[in-house]
Each structure stands twice: as structure tokens, then as C-alpha cells.
Short mmCIF file of C-alpha atoms in Angstrom, two decimals:
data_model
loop_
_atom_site.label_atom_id
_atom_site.label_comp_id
_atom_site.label_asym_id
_atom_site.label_seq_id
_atom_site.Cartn_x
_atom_site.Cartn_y
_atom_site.Cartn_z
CA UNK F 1 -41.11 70.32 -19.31
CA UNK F 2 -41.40 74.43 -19.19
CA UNK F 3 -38.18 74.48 -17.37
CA UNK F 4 -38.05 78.39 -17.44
CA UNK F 5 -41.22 78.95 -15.47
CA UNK F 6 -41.99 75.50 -13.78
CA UNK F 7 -41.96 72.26 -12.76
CA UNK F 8 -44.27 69.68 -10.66
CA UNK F 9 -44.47 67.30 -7.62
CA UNK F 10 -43.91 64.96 -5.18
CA UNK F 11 -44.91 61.40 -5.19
CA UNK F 12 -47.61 61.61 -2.13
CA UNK F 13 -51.27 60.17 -1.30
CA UNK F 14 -52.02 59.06 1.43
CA UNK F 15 -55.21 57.40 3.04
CA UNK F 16 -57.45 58.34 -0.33
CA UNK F 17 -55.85 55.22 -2.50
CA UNK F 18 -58.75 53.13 -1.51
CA UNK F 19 -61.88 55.15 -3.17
CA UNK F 20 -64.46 52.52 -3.54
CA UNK F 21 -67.03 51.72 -6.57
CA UNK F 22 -69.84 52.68 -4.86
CA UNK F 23 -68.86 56.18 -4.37
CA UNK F 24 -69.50 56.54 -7.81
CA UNK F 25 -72.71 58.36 -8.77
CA UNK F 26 -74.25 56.43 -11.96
CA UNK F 27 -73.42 58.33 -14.80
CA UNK F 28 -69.63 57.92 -13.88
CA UNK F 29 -69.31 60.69 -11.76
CA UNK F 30 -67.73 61.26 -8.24
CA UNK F 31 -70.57 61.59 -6.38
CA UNK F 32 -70.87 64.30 -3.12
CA UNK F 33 -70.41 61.51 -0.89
CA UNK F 34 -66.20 61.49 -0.85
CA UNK F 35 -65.18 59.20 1.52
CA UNK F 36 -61.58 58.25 2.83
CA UNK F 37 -60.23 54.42 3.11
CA UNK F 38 -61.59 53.16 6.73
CA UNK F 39 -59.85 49.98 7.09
CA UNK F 40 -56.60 48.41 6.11
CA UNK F 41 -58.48 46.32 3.02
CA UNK F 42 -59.22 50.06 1.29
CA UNK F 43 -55.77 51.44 1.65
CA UNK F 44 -54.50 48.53 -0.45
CA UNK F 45 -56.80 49.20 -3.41
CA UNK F 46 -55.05 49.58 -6.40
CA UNK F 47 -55.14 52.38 -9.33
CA UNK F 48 -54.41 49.44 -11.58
CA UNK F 49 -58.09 49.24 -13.18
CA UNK F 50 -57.65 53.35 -14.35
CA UNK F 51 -54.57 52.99 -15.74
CA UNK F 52 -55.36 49.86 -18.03
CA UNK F 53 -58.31 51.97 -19.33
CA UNK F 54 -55.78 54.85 -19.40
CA UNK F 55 -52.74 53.93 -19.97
CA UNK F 56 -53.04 52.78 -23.84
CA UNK F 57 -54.23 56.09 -25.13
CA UNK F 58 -51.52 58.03 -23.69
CA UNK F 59 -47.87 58.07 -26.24
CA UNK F 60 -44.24 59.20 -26.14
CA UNK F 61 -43.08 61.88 -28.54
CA UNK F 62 -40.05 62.32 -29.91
CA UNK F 63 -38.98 65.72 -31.95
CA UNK F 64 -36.23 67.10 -33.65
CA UNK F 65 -35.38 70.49 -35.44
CA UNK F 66 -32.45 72.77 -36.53
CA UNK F 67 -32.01 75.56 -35.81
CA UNK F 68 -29.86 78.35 -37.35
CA UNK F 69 -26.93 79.53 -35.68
CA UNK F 70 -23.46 82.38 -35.79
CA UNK F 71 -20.08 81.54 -34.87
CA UNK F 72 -19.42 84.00 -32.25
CA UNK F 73 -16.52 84.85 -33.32
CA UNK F 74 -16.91 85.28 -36.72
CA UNK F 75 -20.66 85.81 -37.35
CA UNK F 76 -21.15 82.32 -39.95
CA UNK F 77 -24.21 81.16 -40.08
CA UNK F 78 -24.72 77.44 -39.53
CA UNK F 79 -27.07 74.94 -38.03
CA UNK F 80 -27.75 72.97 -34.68
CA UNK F 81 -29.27 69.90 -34.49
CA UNK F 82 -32.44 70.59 -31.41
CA UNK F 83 -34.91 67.66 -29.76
CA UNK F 84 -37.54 67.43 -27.37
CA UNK F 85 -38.76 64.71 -25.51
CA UNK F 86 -42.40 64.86 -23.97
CA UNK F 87 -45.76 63.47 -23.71
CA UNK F 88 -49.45 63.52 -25.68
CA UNK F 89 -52.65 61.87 -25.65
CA UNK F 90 -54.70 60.34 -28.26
CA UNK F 91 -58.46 61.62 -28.39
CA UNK F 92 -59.51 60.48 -31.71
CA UNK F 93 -59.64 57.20 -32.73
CA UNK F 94 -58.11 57.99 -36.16
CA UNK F 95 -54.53 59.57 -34.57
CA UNK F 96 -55.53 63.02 -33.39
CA UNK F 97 -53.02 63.35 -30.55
CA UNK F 98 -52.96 66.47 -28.03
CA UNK F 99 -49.77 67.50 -26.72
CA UNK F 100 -48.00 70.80 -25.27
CA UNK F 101 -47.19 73.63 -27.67
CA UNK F 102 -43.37 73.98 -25.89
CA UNK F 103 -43.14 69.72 -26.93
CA UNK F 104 -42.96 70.67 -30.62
CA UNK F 105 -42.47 74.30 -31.09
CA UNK F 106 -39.80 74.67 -33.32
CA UNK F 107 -39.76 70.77 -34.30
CA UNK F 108 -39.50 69.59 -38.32
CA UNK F 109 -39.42 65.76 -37.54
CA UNK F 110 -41.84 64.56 -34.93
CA UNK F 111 -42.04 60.59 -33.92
CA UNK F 112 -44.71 59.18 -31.76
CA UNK F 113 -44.46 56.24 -29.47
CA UNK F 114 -47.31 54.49 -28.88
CA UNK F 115 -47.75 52.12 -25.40
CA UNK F 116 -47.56 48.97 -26.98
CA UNK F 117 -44.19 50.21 -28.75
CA UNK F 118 -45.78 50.94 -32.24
CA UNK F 119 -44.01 53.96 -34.11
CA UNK F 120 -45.86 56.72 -36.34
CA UNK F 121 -44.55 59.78 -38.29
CA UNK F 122 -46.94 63.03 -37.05
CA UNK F 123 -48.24 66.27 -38.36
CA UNK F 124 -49.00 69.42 -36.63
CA UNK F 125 -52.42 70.45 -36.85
CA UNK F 126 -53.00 73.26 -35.02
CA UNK F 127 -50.21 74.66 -32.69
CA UNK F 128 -51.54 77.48 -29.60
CA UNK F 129 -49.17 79.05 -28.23
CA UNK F 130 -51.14 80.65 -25.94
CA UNK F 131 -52.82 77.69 -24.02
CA UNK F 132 -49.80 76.10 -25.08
CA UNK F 133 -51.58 73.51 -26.70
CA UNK F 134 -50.78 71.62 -29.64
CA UNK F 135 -53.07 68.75 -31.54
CA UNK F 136 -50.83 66.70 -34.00
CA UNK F 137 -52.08 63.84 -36.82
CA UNK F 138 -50.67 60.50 -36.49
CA UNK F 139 -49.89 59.56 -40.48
CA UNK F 140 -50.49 56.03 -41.50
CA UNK F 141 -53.28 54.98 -39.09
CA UNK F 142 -55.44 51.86 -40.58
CA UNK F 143 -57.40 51.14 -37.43
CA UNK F 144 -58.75 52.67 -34.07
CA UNK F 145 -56.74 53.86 -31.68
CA UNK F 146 -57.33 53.55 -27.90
CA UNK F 147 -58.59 57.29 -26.47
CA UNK F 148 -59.14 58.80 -23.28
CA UNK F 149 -62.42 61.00 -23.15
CA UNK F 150 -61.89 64.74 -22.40
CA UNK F 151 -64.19 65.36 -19.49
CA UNK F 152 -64.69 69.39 -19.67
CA UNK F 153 -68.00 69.20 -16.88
CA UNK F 154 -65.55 70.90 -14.17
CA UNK F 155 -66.78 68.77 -11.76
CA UNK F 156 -63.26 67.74 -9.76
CA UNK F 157 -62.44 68.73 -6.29
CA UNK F 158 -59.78 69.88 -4.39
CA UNK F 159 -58.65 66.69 -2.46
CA UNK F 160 -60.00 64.46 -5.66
CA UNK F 161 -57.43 61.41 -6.36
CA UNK F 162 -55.84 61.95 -9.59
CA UNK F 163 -53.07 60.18 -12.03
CA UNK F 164 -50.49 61.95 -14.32
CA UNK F 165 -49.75 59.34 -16.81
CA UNK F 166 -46.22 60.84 -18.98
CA UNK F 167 -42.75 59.64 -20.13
CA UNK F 168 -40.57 61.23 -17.75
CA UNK F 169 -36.67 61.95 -18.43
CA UNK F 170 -37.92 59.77 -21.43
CA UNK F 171 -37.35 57.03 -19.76
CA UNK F 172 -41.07 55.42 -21.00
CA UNK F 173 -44.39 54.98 -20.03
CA UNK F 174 -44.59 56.57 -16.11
CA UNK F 175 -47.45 56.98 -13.39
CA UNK F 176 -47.58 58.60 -10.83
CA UNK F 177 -50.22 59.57 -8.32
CA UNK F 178 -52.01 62.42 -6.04
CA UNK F 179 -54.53 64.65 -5.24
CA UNK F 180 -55.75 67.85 -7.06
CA UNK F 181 -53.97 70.77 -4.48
CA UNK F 182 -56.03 73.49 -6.39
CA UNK F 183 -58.19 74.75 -9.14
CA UNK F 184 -58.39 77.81 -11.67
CA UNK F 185 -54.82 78.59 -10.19
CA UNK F 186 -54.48 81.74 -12.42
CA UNK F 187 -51.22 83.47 -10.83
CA UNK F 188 -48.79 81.29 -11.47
CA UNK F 189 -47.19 83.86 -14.35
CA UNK F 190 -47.63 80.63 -17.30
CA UNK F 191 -50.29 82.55 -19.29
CA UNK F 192 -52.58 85.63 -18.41
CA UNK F 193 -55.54 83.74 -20.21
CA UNK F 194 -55.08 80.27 -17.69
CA UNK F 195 -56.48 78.98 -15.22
CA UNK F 196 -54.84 75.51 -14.03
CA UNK F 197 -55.41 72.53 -11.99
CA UNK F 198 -52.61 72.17 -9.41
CA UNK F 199 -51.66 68.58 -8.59
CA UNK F 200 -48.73 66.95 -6.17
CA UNK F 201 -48.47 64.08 -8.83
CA UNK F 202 -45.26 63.71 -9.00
CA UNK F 203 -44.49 65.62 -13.12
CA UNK F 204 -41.13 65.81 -14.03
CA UNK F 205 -39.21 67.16 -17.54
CA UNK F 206 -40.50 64.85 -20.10
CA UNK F 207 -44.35 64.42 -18.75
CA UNK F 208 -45.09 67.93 -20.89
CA UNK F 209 -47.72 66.91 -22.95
CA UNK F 210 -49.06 63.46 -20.61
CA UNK F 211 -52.00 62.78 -19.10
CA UNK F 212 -53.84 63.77 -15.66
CA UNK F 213 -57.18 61.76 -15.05
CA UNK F 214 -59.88 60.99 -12.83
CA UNK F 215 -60.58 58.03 -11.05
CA UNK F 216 -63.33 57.50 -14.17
CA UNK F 217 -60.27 57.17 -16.33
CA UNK F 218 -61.00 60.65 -18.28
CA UNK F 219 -58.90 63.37 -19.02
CA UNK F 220 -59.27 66.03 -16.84
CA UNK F 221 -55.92 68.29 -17.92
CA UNK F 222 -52.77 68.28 -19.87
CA UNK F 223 -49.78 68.30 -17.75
CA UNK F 224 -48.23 71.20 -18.30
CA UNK F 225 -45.48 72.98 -16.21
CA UNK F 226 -43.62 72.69 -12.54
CA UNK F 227 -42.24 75.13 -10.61
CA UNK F 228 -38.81 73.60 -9.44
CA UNK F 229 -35.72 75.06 -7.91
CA UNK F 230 -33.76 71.99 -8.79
CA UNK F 231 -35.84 71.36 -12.29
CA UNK F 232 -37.52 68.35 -11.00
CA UNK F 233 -40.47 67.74 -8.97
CA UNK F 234 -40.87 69.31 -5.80
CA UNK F 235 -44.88 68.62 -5.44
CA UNK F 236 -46.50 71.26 -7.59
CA UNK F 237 -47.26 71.35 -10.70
CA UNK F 238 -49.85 72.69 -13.59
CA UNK F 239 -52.49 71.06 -15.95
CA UNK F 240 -54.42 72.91 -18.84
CA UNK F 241 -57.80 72.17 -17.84
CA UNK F 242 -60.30 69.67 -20.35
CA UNK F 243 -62.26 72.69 -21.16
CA UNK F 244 -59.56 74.80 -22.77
CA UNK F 245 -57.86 71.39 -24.54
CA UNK F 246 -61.44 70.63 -25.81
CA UNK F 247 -61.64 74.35 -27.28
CA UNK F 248 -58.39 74.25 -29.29
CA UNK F 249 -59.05 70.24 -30.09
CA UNK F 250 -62.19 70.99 -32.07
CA UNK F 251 -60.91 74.12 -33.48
CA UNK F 252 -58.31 71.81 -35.20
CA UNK F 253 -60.57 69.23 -36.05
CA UNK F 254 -62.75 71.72 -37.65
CA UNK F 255 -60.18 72.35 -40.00
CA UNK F 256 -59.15 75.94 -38.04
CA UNK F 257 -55.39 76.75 -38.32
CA UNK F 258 -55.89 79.51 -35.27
CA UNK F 259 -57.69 79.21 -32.00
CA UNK F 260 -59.99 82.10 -32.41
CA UNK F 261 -60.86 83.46 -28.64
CA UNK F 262 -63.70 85.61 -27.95
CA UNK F 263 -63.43 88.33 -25.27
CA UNK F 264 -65.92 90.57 -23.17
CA UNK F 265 -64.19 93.91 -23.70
CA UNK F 266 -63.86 94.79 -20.33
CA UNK F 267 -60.53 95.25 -18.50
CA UNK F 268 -60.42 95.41 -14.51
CA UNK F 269 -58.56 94.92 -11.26
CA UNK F 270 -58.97 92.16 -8.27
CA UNK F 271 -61.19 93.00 -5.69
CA UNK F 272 -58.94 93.64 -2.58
CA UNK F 273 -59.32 93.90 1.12
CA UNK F 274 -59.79 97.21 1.11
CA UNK F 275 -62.24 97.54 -1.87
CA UNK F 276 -64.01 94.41 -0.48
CA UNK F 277 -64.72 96.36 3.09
CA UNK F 278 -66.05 99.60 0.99
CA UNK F 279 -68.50 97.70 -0.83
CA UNK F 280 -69.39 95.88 2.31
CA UNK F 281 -68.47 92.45 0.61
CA UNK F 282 -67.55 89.95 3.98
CA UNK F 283 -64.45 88.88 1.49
CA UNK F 284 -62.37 89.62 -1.40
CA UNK F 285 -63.87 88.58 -4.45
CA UNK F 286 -64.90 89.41 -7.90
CA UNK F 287 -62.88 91.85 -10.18
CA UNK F 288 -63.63 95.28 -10.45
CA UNK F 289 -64.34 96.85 -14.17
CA UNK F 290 -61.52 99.82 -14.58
CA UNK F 291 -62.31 99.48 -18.81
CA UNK F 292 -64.88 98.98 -21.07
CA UNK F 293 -64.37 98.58 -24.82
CA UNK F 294 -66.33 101.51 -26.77
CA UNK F 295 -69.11 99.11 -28.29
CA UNK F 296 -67.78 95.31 -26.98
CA UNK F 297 -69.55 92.82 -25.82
CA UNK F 298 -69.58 94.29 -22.38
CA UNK F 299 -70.36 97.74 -23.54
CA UNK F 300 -73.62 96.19 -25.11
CA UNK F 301 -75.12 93.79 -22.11
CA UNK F 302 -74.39 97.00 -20.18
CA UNK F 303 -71.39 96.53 -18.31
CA UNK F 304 -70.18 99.85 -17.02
CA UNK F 305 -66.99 101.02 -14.66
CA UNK F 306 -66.68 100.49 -10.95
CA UNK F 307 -69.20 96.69 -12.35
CA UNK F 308 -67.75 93.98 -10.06
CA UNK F 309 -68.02 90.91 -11.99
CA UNK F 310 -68.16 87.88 -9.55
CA UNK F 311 -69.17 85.16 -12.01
CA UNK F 312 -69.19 84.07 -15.25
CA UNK F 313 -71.28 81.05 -16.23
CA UNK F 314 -71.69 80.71 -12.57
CA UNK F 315 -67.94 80.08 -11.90
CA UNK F 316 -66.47 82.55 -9.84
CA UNK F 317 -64.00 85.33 -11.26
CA UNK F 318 -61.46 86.75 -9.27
CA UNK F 319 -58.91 88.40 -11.69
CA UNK F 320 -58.19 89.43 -14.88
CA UNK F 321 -57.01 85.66 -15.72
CA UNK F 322 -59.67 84.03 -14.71
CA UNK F 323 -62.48 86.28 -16.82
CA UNK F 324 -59.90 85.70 -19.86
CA UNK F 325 -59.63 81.74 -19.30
CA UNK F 326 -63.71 81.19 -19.04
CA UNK F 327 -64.54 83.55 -21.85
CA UNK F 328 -62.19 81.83 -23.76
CA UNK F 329 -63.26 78.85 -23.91
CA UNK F 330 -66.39 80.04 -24.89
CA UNK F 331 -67.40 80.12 -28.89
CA UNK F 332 -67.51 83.51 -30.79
CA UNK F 333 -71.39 84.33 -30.61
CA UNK F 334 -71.89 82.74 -27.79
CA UNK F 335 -73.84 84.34 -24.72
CA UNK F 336 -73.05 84.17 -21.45
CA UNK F 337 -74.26 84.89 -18.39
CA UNK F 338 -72.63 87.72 -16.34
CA UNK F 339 -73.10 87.83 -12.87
CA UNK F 340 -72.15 91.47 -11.47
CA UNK F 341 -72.40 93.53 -8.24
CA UNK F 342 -73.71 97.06 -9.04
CA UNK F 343 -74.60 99.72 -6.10
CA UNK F 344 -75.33 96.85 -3.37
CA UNK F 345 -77.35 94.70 -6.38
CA UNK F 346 -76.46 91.32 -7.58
CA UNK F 347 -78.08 91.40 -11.25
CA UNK F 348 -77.07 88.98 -14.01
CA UNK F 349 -76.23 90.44 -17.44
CA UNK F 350 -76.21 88.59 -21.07
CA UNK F 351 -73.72 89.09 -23.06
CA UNK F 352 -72.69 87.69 -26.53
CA UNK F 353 -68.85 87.26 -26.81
CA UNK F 354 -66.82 88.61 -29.94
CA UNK F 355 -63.88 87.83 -31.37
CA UNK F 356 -61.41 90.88 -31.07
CA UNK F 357 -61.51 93.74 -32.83
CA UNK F 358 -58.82 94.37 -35.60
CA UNK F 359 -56.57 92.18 -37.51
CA UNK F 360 -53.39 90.48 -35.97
CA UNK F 361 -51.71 89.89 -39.38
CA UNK F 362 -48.75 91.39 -39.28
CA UNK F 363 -47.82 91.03 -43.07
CA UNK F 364 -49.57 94.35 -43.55
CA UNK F 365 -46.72 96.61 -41.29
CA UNK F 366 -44.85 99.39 -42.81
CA UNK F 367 -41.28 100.71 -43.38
CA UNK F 368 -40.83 104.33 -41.88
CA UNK F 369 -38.47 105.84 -44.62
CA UNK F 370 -37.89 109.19 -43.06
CA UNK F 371 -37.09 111.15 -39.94
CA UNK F 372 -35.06 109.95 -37.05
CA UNK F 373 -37.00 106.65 -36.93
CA UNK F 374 -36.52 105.54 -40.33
CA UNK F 375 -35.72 101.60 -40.91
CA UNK F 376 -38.39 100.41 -38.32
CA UNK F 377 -41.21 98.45 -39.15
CA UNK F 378 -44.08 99.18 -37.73
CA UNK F 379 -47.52 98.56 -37.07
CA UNK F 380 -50.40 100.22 -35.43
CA UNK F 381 -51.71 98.41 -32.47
CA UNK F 382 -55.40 97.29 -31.95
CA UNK F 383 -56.97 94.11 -29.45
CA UNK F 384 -56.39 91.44 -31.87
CA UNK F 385 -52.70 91.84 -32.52
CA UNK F 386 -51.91 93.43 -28.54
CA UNK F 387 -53.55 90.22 -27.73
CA UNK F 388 -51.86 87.67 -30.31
CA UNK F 389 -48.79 89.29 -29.31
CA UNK F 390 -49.60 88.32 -25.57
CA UNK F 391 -50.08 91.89 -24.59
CA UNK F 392 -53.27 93.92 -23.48
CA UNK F 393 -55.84 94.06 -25.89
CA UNK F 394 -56.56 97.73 -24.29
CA UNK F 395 -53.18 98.76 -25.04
CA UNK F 396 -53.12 101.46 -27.90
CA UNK F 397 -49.52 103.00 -29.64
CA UNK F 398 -47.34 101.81 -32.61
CA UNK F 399 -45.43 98.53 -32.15
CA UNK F 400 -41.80 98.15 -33.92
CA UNK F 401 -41.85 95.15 -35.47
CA UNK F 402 -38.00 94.65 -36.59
CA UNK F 403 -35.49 97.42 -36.92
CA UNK F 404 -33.35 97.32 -40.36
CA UNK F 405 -29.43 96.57 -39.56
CA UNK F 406 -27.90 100.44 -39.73
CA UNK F 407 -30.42 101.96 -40.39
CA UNK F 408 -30.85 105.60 -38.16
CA UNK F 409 -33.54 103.75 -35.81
CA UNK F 410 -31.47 101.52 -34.73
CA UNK F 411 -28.61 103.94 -33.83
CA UNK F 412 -30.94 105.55 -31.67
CA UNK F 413 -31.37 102.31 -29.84
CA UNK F 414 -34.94 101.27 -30.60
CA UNK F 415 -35.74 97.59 -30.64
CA UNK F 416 -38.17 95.27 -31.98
CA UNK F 417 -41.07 94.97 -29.49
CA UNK F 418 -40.81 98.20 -28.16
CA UNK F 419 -44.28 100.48 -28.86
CA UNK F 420 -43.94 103.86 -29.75
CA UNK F 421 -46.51 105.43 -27.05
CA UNK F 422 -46.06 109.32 -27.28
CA UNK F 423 -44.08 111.98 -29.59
CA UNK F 424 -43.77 115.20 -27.98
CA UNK F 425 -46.29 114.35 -25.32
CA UNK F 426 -48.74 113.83 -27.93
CA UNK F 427 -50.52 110.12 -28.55
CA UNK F 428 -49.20 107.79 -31.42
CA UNK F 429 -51.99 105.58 -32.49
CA UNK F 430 -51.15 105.69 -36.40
CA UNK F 431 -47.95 105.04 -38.19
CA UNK F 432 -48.41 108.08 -39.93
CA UNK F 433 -47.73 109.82 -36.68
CA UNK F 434 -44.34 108.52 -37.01
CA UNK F 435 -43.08 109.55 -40.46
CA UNK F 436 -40.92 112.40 -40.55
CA UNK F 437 -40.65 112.87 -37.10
CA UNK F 438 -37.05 115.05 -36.33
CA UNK F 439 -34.02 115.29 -34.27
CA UNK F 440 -34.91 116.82 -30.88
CA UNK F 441 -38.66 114.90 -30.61
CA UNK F 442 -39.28 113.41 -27.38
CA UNK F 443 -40.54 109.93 -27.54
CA UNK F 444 -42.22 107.56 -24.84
CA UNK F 445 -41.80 103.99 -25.18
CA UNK F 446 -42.68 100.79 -23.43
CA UNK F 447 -40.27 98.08 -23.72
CA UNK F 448 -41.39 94.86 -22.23
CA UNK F 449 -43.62 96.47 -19.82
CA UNK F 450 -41.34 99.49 -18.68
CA UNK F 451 -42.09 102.99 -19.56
CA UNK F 452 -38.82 104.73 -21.21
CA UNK F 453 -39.06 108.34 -22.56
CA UNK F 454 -35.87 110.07 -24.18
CA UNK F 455 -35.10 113.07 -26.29
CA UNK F 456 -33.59 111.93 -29.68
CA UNK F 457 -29.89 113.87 -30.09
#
């Protein structure tokens, strides 16, 4: 599991165990009418039937790695053995296995369990960071394998029975059950492009990667963190939705290496009390357009500043997360419908989403040879790399890449990651503005989000 920013739930249900067949609408779906168990004979139903259909598809993983290593006390390099335990999910018959990105990162050997105990060597197809998402190939596969359908209609409910189907402290093949506690959760400080399904189903270090399904037997998220104080479950926990699994699934299967996202090219603030009262909404809702990308998407369906975008697609937007997650998922070219409050007006705008602007290879980054800064590496910033480097795609400056050993920028105590933002109260947005620059120059930095400015001795 993400031990460093979560961890999941508590074993709970209560009076929902017993949903009954013919609450079903016919295509499979729950259907409006909901109902609770009534008698004793419903709240001994069993979950049984799901998890047979389930159950098969979902598989143990086992990775190792090494990684490289100093002695502390005298600097020589050497190597440490690293695992990880976790979770995936087969969704093509022919091996394709989804898992999370933290399961494997790092990981040269991976081994995957399947439920009835067969073994396979796997591949990694495409690994996403950013969803934290990663689709492996099983090798060796000479016949269908069992697969759970990725339901991406969006159709669950808060209060909706649910099953989180993992290998927990690796201990094998684990379910657990609950309710979905909330939906598009996009503040939980996992991602600023997510937007997660909550469950209480009880998730503990080792179900990274499993299942969570419907009462249809589909799979409605990959279980994904838990916020813990003790590192287990404490009754919330985080799923990557179907829809955003789906997107990087047939990116891989399309023979992508990179999830490319499309964005809107507008950058804004959630709509607060306050704001909400001035524009005479009766709530807080929507998020308010502070940006707008010079010729973006946005710009060209005619978004403009002080927009409030409530909707996208019809699903509601509330911050800066939740625009990111539903564009995302979207296909470059594709249009979407933007619903917006302008001047009292609800209109709905068009736009076609684009991937970012600029290149995020960083292959192409230069050596500063002179001046004060000389030994960093550097590279101008623009939306594509910002974003790739999970930063703001608005963000403009030079970013420092690596600073040589010795060398005279590293004595003035810059570091990789920082970005150069002003020299002498003037701008940076080209490396050029960085060669030759002399002792005495005032520079402005961010590092990691906090602004540092300093006059170079």
C-alpha cells in the first residue's frame, strides 16, 4: 500500500448485505429502486455468487529490484535487494493485468500469482505514474484467462455495496466488504489530476493493486491508498475510478508507452462561500477561471476569466482536481461539453481538448558553462514538462535539472528541482537568460512550492 500518504478501512456493512436480484434493472445495472434487507432471510444473503464471478480474475504479485546504495561511512557504492507485495487484475483474456504504479515502480523481476495458484513471469507495459496505474503482460499465456469487466458508466452511489478483492499482508487471496463512503474525492493530496471512490472496505498494505466491484461483479476502481495512523485500516480508503484505469488500459493496449492527457487550458480557484453569495449561487460550487491559456482549448470555445465552470460532461466540477481528472480521461480531439456560469447565465460551451503544449523530454536540457550558475542543467519550462513533472502546467521559469558535483552552482546552494523564476527582478523564461549571469545578481527561486530569493556573494 501507499504507506506515505494512506491507507483504508474497517470491516463494516451492515443491514445492505441482503440486496436482492430483482433490484437489478435488466441490463445489469443497479436500478433507482435501492432497497435495504427487510427481514432476517435478506440479512443472511451472501456475497458468495460476486466473488466466484470475481474472484478468479483478480492475482497476487510479487516484485523484486535492487537498488543502488553508499556506505555511509565511506561513500561505496553497492546494492540492496527491494520487493513489493500487492495486488492486480486481469482484463484481457490473453494476460493484460492492471495493477498500481507504486506495486512495481522500481521492480526488475515481477511474479504473478494467479487464484488457482498458477505462476507467470510479467512485463510492464505501460507504467503512469500519475494515476498511478500500471498495466503489465503475463508471458507464456496459451489460453483465456478469467477477467473482470471495467465498468467506466459512473453509475455507483454513495451507500452502494461494494467488495475489495486483494492479497493483504500477502497473506493470499482476501475479501472484504462495504459501502462506497464517497465519490470524485479529489482532496485527499494522492494526485492533483484524481478523483477517487472512497470505500470502508476494509484495504490494508498488500491490497495496492486489487479489486473493488459492484454487486454486478465489475470493476468499478483499483484500490489504491489508505490513510492510516497505525498503517493499517482504519475505514477509509481510495480507488482509481474504471474511467481513468480504462484510459491508461487502452493506451497500453494500443501500443502507447505514455498516457497522453488532454487539458482545457484554463486554471482556476473553488468557488467559496463568499464568492458563492456574490454571484447569488444558494451554494458553493463550480470553480472559478483565474487563467486561460493564450490560444487553448478554452481560449477557443470562449472561456474567459471570472467563467465559473460547474460541469463538465454533465458531472459537476468543484476544483481544480476534479476539471483535471474528467478532462483527462477524455481523448486528445475530443469535444466536450462545458457547462459555465457567466453574468447570471448558465450557457454550455464546446470545446475540443489538446494535448499540452511543449515537449516534456528532458534529454534536450542544457549545461550553463558560465557565470555564478555554471554546472546546472537546465531546462526551460512549458505545460507539458510543468505537468509531467507534476507541477502547474501555467507555471513559467527555468527548472534545474541536476547540479554537477563542485561545480560553482552548487556552492551557491542550488538544487535539482528548484526553478529559476527571476534575475534581478526581471522574468527567466529562457536558459539563455541564465548564462553569464554574475556575482551580486539577485535570483528568485521556488523550491518545492516555496518562494526563496537571495543575492549571490
Amino acid at each position: 500500500m501507499k504507506t506515505t500518504t494512506l491507507a483504508i478501512a474497517a470491516a463494516l456493512l451492515l443491514a445492505a448485505c441482503g440486496q436482492s436480484n430483482d433490484t437489478k434493472a435488466q441490463d445489469g445495472v443497479f436500478a433507482e429502486n435501492r432497497v435495504v434487507p427487510g427481514d432476517a432471510a435478506g440479512m443472511k444473503a451472501s456475497f458468495a455468487p460476486v466473488v466466484r464471478e470475481a474472484a478468479p480474475a483478480v492475482v497476487n504479485i510479487a516484485a523484486r529490484g535492487v537498488q543502488v546504495v553508499r556506505d555511509p561511512f565511506f561513500g561505496i557504492p553497492g546494492q540492496r535487494q527491494t520487493g513489493s507485495v500487492g495486488s492486480g487484475v486481469i482484463v484481457r483474456p490473453d494476460g493484460v493485468v492492471v495493477t498500481n504504479y507504486h506495486v512495481i515502480n522500481g521492480m526488475q523481476q515481477i511474479k504473478v500469482v494467479l487464484h488457482d495458484r498458477r505462476e507467470f513471469d510479467a512485463r510492464v507495459v505501460l507504467a503512469d505514474e500519475r494515476s498511478d496505474i500500471a498495466v503489465l503482460q503475463l508471458e507464456g499465456v496459451r489460453e483465456r484467462l478469467p477477467t473482470l469487466n471495467i465498468d467506466d458508466r459512473e453509475e455507483q452511489q454513495v451507500g452502494d455495496l461494494v467488495l475489495a478483492i486483494g492479497n493483504p499482508f500477502g497473506v493470499g487471496q482476501t475479501v472484504t466488504n462495504g459501502i462506497i463512503s464517497a465519490l470524485n474525492r479529489t482532496d485527499t493530496g494522492i494526485s492533483d489530476s484524481g478523483s477517487f471512490i472512497q470505500t470502508d472496505a476494509a484495504i490494508n498494505p498488500g491490497n495496492s493493486g486489487g479489486a473493488l466491484v459492484d454487486m454486478d461483479g465489475d470493476l468499478i476502481g483499483i484500490n489504491t491508498a489508505i490513510f492510516s495512523r497505525s498503517g493499517s485500516s482504519s475505514g477509509v480508503g481510495f480507488a482509481v475510478p474504471a474511467a481513468a484505469v480504462r484510459r491508461v488500459v487502452d493506451s497500453a493496449v494500443g501500443g502507447a508507452t505514455a498516457v497522453v492527457r488532454p487539458w482545457l487550458g484554463v486554471k482556476g480557484e473553488a468557488v467559496s462561500s463568499d464568492v458563492a453569495r456574490s454571484l447569488g449561487l444558494d451554494r458553493p460550487q463550480g470553480l472559478v477561471v483565474t487563467e486561460v491559456w493564450p490560444g487553448g482549448p478554452g481560449a477557443r470555445a470562449g472561456l474567459s476569466e471570472g467563467d465559473v465552470i460547474t460541469a463538465i460532461d454533465g458531472a459537476e466540477i468543484n476544483d481544480q482536481g476534479g476539471l483535471n481528472f474528467r478532462v483527462g480521461t477524455r481523448e486528445p480531439n475530443d469535444t466536450v461539453q462545458v457547462s459555465v456560469l457567466r453574468d447570471g447565465q448558465t450557457r454550455t460551451l464546446e470545446a475540443r481538448v489538446q494535448p499540452l503544449p511543449g515537449s516534456a523530454d528532458t534529454d534536450s536540457a542544457t549545461v550553463i558553462r558560465s557565470g555564478v550558475l555554471a554546472g546546472a542543467q537546465v531546462l526551460a519550462l512549458n505545460p507539458a514538462l510543468a505537468d509531467s513533472l507534476g507541477g502547474d502546467p501555467f507555471a513559467s521559469g527555468v527548472i534545474i535539472g541536476r547540479v554537477q558535483r563542485g561545480a560553482y552552482a552548487q556552492r551557491v546552494g542550488l538544487q535539482g528541482g528548484d526553478v529559476v523564476l527571476s534575475v534581478n527582478g526581471r522574468g527567466v523564461t529562457s536558459v539563455q537568460q541564465l548564462e553569464n549571469v554574475g556575482r551580486g545578481s539577485e535570483l528568485t527561486i521556488n523550491r518545492r512550492g516555496r518562494l526563496i530569493s537571495g543575492r549571490i556573494g
